[in-house]
XYZ file of C-alpha atoms in Angstrom:
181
model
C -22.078 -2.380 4.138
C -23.407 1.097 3.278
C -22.114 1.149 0.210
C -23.425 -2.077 -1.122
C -26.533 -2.076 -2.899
C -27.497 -5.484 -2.905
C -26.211 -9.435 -3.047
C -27.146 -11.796 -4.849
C -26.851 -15.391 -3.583
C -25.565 -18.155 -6.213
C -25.049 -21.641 -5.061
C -22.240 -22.921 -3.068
C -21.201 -21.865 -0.102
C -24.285 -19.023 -0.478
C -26.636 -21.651 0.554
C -25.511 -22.474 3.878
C -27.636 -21.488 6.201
C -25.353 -19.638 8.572
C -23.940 -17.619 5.020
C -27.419 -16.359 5.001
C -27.362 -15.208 8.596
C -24.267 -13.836 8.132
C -24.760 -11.949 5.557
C -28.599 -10.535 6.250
C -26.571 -9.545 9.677
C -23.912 -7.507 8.251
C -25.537 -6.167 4.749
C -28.748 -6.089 5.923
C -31.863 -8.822 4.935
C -33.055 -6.346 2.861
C -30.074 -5.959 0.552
C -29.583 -9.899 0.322
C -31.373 -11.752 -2.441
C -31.213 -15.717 -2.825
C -33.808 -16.143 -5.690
C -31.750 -16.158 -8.848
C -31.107 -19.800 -10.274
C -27.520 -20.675 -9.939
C -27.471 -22.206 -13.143
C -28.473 -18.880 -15.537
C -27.227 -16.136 -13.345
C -23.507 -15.927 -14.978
C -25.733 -15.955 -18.220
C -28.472 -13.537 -16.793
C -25.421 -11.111 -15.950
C -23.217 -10.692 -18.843
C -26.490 -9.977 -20.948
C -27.040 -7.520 -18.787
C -23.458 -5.764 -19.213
C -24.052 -6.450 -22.739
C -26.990 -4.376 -22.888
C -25.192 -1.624 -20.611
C -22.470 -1.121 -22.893
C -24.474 -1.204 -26.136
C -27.142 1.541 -24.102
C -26.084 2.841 -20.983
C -28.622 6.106 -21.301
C -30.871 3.138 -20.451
C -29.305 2.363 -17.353
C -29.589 5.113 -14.353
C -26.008 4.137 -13.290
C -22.724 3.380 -14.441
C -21.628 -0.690 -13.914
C -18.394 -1.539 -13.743
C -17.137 -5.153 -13.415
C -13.482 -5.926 -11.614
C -11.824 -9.088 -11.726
C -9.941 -10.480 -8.342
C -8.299 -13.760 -8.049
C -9.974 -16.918 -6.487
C -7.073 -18.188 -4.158
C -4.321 -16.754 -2.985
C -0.791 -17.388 -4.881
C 2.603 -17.813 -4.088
C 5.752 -20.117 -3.881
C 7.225 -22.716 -1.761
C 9.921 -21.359 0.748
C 12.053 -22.963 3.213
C 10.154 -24.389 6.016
C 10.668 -21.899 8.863
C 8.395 -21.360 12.081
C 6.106 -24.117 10.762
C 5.134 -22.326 7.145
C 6.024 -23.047 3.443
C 3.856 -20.969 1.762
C 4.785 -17.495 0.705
C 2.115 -15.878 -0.374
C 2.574 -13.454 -3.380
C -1.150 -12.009 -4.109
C -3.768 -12.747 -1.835
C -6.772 -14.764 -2.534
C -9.644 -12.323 -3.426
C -7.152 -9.068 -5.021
C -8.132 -7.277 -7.296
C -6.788 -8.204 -11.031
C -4.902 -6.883 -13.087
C -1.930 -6.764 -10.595
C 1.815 -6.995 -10.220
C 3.812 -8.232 -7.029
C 7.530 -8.174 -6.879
C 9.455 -9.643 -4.065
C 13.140 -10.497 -3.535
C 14.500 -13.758 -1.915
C 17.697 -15.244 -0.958
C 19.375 -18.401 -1.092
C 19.534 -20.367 2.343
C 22.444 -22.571 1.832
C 25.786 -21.789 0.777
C 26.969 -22.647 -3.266
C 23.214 -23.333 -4.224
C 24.132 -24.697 -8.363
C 20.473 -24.176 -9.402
C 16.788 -23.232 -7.930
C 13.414 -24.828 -8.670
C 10.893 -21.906 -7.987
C 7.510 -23.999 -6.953
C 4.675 -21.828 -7.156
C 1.293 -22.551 -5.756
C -2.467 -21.360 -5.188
C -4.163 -22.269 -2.182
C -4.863 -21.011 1.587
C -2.840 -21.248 5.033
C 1.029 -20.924 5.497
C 1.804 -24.574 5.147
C 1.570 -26.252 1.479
C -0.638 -29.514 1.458
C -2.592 -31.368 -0.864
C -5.840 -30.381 0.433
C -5.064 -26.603 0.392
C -2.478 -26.152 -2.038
C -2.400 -26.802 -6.083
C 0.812 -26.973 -7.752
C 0.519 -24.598 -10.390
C 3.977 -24.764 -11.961
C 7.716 -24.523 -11.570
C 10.389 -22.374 -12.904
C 13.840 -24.095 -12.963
C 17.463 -21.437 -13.129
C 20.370 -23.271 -13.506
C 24.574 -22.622 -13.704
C 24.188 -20.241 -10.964
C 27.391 -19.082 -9.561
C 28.892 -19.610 -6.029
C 27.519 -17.256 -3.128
C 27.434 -17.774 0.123
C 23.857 -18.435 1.604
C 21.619 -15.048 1.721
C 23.968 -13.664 -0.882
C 21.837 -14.619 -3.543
C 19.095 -12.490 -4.491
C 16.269 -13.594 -6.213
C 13.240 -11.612 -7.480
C 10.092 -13.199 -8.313
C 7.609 -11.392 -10.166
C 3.572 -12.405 -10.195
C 1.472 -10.476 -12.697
C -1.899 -11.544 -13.500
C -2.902 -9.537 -16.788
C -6.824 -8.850 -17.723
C -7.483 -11.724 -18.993
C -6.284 -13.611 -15.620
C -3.818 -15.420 -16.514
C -0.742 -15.637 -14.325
C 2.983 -14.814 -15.448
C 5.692 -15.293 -13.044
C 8.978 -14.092 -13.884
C 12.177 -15.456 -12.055
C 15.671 -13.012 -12.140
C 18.494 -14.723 -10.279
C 22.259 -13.087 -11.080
C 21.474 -11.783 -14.167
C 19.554 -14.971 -15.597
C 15.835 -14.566 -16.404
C 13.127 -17.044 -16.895
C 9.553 -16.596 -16.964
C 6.500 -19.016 -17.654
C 2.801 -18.394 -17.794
C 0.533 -20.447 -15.788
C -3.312 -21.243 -15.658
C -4.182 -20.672 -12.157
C -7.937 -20.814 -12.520
């Protein structure tokens, strides 16, 4: 909180009471303004980087702007312990970013995998927390015996936020980008 120098409340959730409390409790009421109009401020704010970067003698400060994704994203596993939902890069990470993980197969002789990835929140994939954001399909794979398979699945989300996922499976590649937004 010490380091914050002030928020700016803009619609949405931002205008529940509660938020308001919240957030006047933890950043201090002083640091929390709620009297920019929701509808201009996106406007209102890239003018103002605008002007930064075409004069920033003007400005006593340097601005910098980071990205971060909106939901957290990941792929459909195996139901195990009651969750489904791996999650890759968590909801609110800084962007641009690259997560690798390996996998394995949990049956024996698996012929082909369908890699289902999502965006969403909690460890169990449903239609009210989860979007289906795309599949990547590797087929003719040969015969291993269950957790003899690896699999690494790559999530990158470049500057311009838009998701690639990249699926390696015994030598085969195949990679697809995705709108996540």
């Amino acid at each position: 909180p010490s380091q914050v120098d002030r928020i700016i409340r803009v619609g949405g959730s931002s205008a529940i009471p509660c938020m308001k409390a919240l957030l006047d409790d933890v950043i201090g009421e002083s640091k929390v303004w709620s009297n920019a109009n929701p509808s201009t401020s996106i406007a209102e704010g890239a003018a103002m980087y605008a002007a930064y970067l075409d004069s920033r003698d003007f400005f006593d400060k340097d601005i910098a702007i980071y990205t971060r994704t909106c939901h957290a994203l990941g792929i459909k596993t195996v139901r195990r312990e009651g969750r489904n939902f791996k999650e890759l890069i968590p909801a609110n990470h800084r962007t641009p970013c690259k997560v690798k993980q390996v996998f394995t197969t949990y049956q024996d002789n698996v012929p082909f995998l369908d890699i289902d990835i999502y965006q969403g929140a909690g460890p169990v994939i449903r239609r009210d927390t989860h979007s289906h954001i795309g599949t990547i399909s590797i087929t003719d794979l040969p015969p291993r015996p269950a957790g003899k398979l690896d699999v690494e699945v790559t999530f990158k989300i470049d500057e311009e936020q838009m998701l690639s996922v990249t699926v390696v499976a015994e030598g085969q590649q195949k990679s697809a980008i995705l709108n996540y937004t």
